[in-house]
mmCIF file of C-alpha atoms in Angstrom:
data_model
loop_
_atom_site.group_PDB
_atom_site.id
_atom_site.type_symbol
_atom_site.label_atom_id
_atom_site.label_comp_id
_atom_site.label_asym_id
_atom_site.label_seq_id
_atom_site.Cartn_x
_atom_site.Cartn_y
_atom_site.Cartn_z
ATOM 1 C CA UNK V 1 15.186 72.673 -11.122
ATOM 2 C CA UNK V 2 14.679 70.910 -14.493
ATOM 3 C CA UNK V 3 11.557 69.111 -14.830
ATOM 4 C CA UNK V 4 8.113 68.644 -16.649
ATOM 5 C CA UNK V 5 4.839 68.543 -15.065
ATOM 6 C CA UNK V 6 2.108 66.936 -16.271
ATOM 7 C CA UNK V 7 -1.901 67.128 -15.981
ATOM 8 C CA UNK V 8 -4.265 64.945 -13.561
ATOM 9 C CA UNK V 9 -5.896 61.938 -13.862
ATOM 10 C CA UNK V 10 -8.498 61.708 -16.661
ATOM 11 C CA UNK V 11 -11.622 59.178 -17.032
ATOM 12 C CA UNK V 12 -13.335 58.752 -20.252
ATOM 13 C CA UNK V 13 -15.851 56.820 -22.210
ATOM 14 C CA UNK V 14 -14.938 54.617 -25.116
ATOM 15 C CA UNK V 15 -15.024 56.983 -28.525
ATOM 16 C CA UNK V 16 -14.066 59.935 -26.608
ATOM 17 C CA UNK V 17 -10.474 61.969 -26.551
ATOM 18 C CA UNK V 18 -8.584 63.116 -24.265
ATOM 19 C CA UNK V 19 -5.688 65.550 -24.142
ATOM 20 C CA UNK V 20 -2.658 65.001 -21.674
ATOM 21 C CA UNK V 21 -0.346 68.630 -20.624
ATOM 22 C CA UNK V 22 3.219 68.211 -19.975
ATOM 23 C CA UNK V 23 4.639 71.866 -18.695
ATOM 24 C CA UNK V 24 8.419 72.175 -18.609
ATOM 25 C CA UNK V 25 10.212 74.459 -16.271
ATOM 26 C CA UNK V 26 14.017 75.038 -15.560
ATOM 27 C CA UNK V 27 15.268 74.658 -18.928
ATOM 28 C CA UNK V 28 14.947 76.298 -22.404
ATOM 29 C CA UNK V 29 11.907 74.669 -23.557
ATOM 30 C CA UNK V 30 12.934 75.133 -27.079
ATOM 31 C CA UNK V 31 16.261 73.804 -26.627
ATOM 32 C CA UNK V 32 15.063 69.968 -26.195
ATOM 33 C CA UNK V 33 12.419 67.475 -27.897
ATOM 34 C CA UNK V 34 10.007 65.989 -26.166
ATOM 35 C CA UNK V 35 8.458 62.292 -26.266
ATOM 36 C CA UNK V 36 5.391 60.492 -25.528
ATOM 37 C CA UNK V 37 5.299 57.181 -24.086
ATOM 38 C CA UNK V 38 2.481 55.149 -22.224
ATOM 39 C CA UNK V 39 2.512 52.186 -20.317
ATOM 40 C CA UNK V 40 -0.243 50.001 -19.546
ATOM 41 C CA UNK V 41 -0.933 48.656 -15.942
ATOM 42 C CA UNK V 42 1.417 45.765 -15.657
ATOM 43 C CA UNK V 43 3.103 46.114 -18.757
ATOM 44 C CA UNK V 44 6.028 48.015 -20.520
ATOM 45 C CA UNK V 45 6.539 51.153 -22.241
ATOM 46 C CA UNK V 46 5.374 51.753 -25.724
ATOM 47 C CA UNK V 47 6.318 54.763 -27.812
ATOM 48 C CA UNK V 48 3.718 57.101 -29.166
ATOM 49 C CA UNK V 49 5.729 60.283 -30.674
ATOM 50 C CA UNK V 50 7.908 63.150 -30.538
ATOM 51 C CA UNK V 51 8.004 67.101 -30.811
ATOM 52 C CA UNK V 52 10.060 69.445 -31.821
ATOM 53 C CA UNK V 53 9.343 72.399 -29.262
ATOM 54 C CA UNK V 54 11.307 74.859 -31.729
ATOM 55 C CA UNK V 55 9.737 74.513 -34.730
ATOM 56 C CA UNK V 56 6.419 72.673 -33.746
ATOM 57 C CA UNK V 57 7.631 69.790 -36.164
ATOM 58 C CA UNK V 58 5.900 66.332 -34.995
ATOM 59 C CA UNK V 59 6.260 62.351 -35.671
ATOM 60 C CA UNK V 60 3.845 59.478 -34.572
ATOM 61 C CA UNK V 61 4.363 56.212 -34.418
ATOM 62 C CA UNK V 62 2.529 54.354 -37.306
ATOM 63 C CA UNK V 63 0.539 52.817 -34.072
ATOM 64 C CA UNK V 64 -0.900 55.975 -33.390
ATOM 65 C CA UNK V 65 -1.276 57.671 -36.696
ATOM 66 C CA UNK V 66 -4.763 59.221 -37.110
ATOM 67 C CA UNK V 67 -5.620 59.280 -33.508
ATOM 68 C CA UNK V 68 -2.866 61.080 -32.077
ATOM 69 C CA UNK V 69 -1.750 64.744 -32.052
ATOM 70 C CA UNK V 70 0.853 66.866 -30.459
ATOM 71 C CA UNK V 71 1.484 70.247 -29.809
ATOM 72 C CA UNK V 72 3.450 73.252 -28.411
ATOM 73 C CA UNK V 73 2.584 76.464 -26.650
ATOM 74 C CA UNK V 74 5.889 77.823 -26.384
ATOM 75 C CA UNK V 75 4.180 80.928 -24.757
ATOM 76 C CA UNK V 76 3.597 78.828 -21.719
ATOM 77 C CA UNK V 77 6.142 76.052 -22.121
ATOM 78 C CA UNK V 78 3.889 73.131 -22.782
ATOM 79 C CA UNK V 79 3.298 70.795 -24.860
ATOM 80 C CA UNK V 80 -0.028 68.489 -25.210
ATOM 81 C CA UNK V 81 -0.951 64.966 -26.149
ATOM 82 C CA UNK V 82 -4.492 65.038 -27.205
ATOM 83 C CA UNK V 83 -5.613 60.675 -27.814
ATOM 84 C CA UNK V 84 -8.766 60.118 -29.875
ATOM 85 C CA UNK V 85 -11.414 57.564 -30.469
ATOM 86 C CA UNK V 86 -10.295 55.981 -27.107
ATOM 87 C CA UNK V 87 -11.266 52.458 -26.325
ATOM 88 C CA UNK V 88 -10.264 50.350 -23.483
ATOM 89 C CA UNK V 89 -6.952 49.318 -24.186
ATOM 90 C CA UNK V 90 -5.595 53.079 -24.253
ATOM 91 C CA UNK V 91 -6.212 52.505 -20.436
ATOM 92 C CA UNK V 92 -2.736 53.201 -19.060
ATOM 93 C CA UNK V 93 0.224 55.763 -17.556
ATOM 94 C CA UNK V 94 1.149 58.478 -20.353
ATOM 95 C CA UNK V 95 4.397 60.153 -19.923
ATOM 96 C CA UNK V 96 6.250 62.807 -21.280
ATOM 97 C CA UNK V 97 9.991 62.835 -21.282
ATOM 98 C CA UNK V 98 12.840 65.322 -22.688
ATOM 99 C CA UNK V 99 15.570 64.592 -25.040
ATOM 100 C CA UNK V 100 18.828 65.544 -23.206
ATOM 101 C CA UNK V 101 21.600 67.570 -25.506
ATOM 102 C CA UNK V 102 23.420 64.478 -26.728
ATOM 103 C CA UNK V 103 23.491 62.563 -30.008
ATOM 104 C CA UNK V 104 21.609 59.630 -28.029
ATOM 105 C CA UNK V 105 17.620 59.584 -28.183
ATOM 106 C CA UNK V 106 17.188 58.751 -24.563
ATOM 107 C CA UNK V 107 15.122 60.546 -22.196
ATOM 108 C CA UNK V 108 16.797 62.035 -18.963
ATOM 109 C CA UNK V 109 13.446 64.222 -17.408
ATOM 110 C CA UNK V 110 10.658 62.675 -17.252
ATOM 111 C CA UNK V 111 6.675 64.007 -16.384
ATOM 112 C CA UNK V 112 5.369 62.515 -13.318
ATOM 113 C CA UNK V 113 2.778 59.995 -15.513
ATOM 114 C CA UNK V 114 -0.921 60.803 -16.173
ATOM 115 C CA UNK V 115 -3.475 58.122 -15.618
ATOM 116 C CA UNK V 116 -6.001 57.912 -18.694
ATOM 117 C CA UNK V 117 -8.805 55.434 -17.432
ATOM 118 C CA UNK V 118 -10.737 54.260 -20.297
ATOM 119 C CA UNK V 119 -14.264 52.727 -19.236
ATOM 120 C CA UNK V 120 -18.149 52.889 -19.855
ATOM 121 C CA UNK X 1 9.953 47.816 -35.741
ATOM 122 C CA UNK X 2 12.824 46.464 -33.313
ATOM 123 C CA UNK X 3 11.846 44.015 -30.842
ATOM 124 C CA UNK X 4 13.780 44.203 -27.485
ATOM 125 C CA UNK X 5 13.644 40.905 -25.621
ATOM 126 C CA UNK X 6 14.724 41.465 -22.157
ATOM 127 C CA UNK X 7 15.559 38.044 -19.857
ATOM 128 C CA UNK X 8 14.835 37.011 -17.050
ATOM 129 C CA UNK X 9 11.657 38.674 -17.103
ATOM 130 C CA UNK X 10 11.793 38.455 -13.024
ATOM 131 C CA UNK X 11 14.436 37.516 -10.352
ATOM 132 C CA UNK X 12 15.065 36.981 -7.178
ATOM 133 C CA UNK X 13 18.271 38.316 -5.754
ATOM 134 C CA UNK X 14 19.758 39.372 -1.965
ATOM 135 C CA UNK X 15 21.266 42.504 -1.004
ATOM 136 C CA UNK X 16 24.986 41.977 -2.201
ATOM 137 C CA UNK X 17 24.353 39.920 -5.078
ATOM 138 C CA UNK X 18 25.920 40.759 -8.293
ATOM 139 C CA UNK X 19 23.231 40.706 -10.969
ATOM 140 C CA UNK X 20 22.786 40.859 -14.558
ATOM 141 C CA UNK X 21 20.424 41.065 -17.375
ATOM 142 C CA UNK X 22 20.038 40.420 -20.669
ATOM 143 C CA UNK X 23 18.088 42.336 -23.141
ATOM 144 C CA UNK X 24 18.345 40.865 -26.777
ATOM 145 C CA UNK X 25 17.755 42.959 -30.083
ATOM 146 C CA UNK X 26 16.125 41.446 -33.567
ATOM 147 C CA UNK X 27 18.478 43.116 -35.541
ATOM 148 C CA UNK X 28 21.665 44.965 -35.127
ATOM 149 C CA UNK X 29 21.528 48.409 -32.794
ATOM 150 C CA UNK X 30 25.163 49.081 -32.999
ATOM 151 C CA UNK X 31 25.902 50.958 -29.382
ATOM 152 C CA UNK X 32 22.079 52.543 -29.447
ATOM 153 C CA UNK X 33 20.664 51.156 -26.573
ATOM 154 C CA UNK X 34 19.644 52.475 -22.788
ATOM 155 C CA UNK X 35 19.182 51.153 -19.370
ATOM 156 C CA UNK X 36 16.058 52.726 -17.245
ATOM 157 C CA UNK X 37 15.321 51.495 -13.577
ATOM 158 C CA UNK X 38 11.412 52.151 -12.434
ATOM 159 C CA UNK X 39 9.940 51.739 -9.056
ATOM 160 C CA UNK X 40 6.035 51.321 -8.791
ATOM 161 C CA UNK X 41 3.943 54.521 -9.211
ATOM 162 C CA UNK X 42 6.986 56.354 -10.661
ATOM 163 C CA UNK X 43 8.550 57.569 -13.908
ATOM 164 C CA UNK X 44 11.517 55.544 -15.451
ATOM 165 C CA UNK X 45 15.049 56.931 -14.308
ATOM 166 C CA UNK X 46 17.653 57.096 -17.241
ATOM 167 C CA UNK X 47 20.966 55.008 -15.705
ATOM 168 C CA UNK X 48 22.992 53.679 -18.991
ATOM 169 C CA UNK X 49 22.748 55.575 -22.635
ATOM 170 C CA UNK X 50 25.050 54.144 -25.545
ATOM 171 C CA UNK X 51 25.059 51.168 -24.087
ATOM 172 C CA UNK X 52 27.786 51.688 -21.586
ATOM 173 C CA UNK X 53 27.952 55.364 -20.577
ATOM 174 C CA UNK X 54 26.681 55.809 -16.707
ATOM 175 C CA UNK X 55 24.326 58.552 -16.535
ATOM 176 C CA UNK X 56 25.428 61.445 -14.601
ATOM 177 C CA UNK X 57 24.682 60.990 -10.886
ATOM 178 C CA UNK X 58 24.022 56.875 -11.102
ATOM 179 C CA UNK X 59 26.139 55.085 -8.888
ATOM 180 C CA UNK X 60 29.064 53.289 -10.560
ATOM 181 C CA UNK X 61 27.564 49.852 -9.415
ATOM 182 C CA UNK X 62 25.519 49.645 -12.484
ATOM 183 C CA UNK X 63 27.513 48.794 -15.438
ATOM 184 C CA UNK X 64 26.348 48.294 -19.265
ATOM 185 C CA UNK X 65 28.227 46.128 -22.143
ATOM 186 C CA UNK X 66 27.337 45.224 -25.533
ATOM 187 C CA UNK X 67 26.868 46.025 -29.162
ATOM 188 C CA UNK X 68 25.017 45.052 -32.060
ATOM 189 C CA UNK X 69 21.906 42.754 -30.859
ATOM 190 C CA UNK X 70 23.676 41.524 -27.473
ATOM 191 C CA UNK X 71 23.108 43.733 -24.281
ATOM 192 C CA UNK X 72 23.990 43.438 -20.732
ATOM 193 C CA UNK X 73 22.887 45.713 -17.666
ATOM 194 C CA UNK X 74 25.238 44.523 -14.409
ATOM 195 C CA UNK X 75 24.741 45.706 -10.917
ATOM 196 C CA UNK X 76 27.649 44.578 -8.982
ATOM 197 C CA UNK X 77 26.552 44.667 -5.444
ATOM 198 C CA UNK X 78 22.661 44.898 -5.047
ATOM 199 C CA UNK X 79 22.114 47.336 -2.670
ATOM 200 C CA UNK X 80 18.026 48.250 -1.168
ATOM 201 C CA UNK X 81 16.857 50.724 -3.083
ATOM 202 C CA UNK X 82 17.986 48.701 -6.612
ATOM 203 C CA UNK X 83 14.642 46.365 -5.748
ATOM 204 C CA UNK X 84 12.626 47.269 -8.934
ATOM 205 C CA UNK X 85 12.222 47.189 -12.579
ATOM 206 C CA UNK X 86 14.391 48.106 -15.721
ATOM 207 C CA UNK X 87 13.613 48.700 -19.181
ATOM 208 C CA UNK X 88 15.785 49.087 -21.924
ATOM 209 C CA UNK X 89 15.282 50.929 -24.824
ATOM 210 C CA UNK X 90 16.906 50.987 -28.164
ATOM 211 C CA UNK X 91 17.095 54.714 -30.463
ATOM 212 C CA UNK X 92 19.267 53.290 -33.856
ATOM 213 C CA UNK X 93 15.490 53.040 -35.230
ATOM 214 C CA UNK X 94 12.379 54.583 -35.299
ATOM 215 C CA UNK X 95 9.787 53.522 -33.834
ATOM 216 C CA UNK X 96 11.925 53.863 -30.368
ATOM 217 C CA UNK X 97 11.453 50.627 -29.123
ATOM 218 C CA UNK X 98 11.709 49.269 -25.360
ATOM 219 C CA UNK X 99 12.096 45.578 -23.607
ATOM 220 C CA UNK X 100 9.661 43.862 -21.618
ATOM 221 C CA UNK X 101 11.055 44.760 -18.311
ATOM 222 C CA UNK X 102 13.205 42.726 -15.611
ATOM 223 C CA UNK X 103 11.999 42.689 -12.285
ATOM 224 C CA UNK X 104 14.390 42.590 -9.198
ATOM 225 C CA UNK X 105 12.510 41.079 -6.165
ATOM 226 C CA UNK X 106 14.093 40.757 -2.535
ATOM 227 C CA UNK X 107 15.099 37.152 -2.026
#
């Protein structure tokens, strides 16, 4: 069964970082990109980046630029989302999702969701 | 970055009904646009990609039409488990943008 798994809950004080997992099983995990996305409670999705799982090669939304980084393990099929200097509005749902095999950049397999509660 | 306006933002519909919604680009997308349903405490579910292609395994109730900055998601009898949320998304550009969400509500 295809699917990616993703770390627990996280709580953290404004300024801090946190780093998100996303472990894929099922599949070739260097056969697909993978995407970050959040969404805030109440609100919609918002794009933060993409991998390359092969190669390691990485973009970031402009948004995020500086305070985001990705990587890949490919040893252990995962890839992380590590979120700096947090502050309250990074309170929200971050996902991972794959890239299915197609010339569309949708996302068919998606991480269950982490909860990154930003508070003092 | 491509803004995805997605109307109405909330409905209320009956099992049966035939819905639709509208999710407007600001600039042309050509076919590059997807449909995602989400129900609460859960991860979207892919149901249209190139604006009209049914994902594998969705059932052929949902429909998608459209091209350039006009977009339509159709479910042609609502049935009980359609009662949620949907998103679409648009890949032509980078950054990947999404709409603001429609949600379906039991009349």
């Amino acid at each position: 069964q295809e699917q990616l798994v993703q770390s627990g809950a996280e709580v953290k004080r404004p300024g801090a970082s946190v780093k998100v997992s996303c472990k894929a099983s099922g599949y070739t995990f260097t056969s697909y990109y993978i995407h970050w996305m959040r969404q805030a409670p109440g609100q919609g999705l918002e794009w933060m980046g993409k991998i390359n799982p092969s190669v390691g090669s990485i973009n970031y939304s402009e948004k995020f630029q500086g305070r985001v980084t990705m990587s890949r393990d490919t040893s252990t099929s995962t890839v992380h989302m590590e979120l700096s200097s947090l502050r309250s509005e990074d309170t929200a749902v971050y996902f991972c999702a794959r890239v299915p095999q197609r010339a569309a950049v949708v996302f068919d397999i998606w991480g269950q969701g982490t909860l990154v509660t930003v508070s003092s | 970055a491509i803004q995805l306006t997605q109307s109405p933002s909330s409905l209320s519909a009956s099992v049966g009904d035939r819905v639709t919604i509208t999710c407007r680009a600001s600039q042309g997308i050509s076919s590059a646009l997807a449909w995602y349903q989400q129900k609460p405490g859960k991860a979207p579910k892919l149901l249209i990609y190139d604006a009209s292609s049914l994902e594998s395994g969705v059932p052929s109730r949902f429909s998608g039409s459209g091209s350039g900055t006009d977009f339509t998601l159709t479910i042609s009898s609502l049935q009980p488990e359609d009662f949620a949320s949907y998103y679409c998304q648009q890949f032509n550009f980078y950054p990947l943008t999404f709409g603001g969400g429609t949600k379906i509500e039991i009349k």
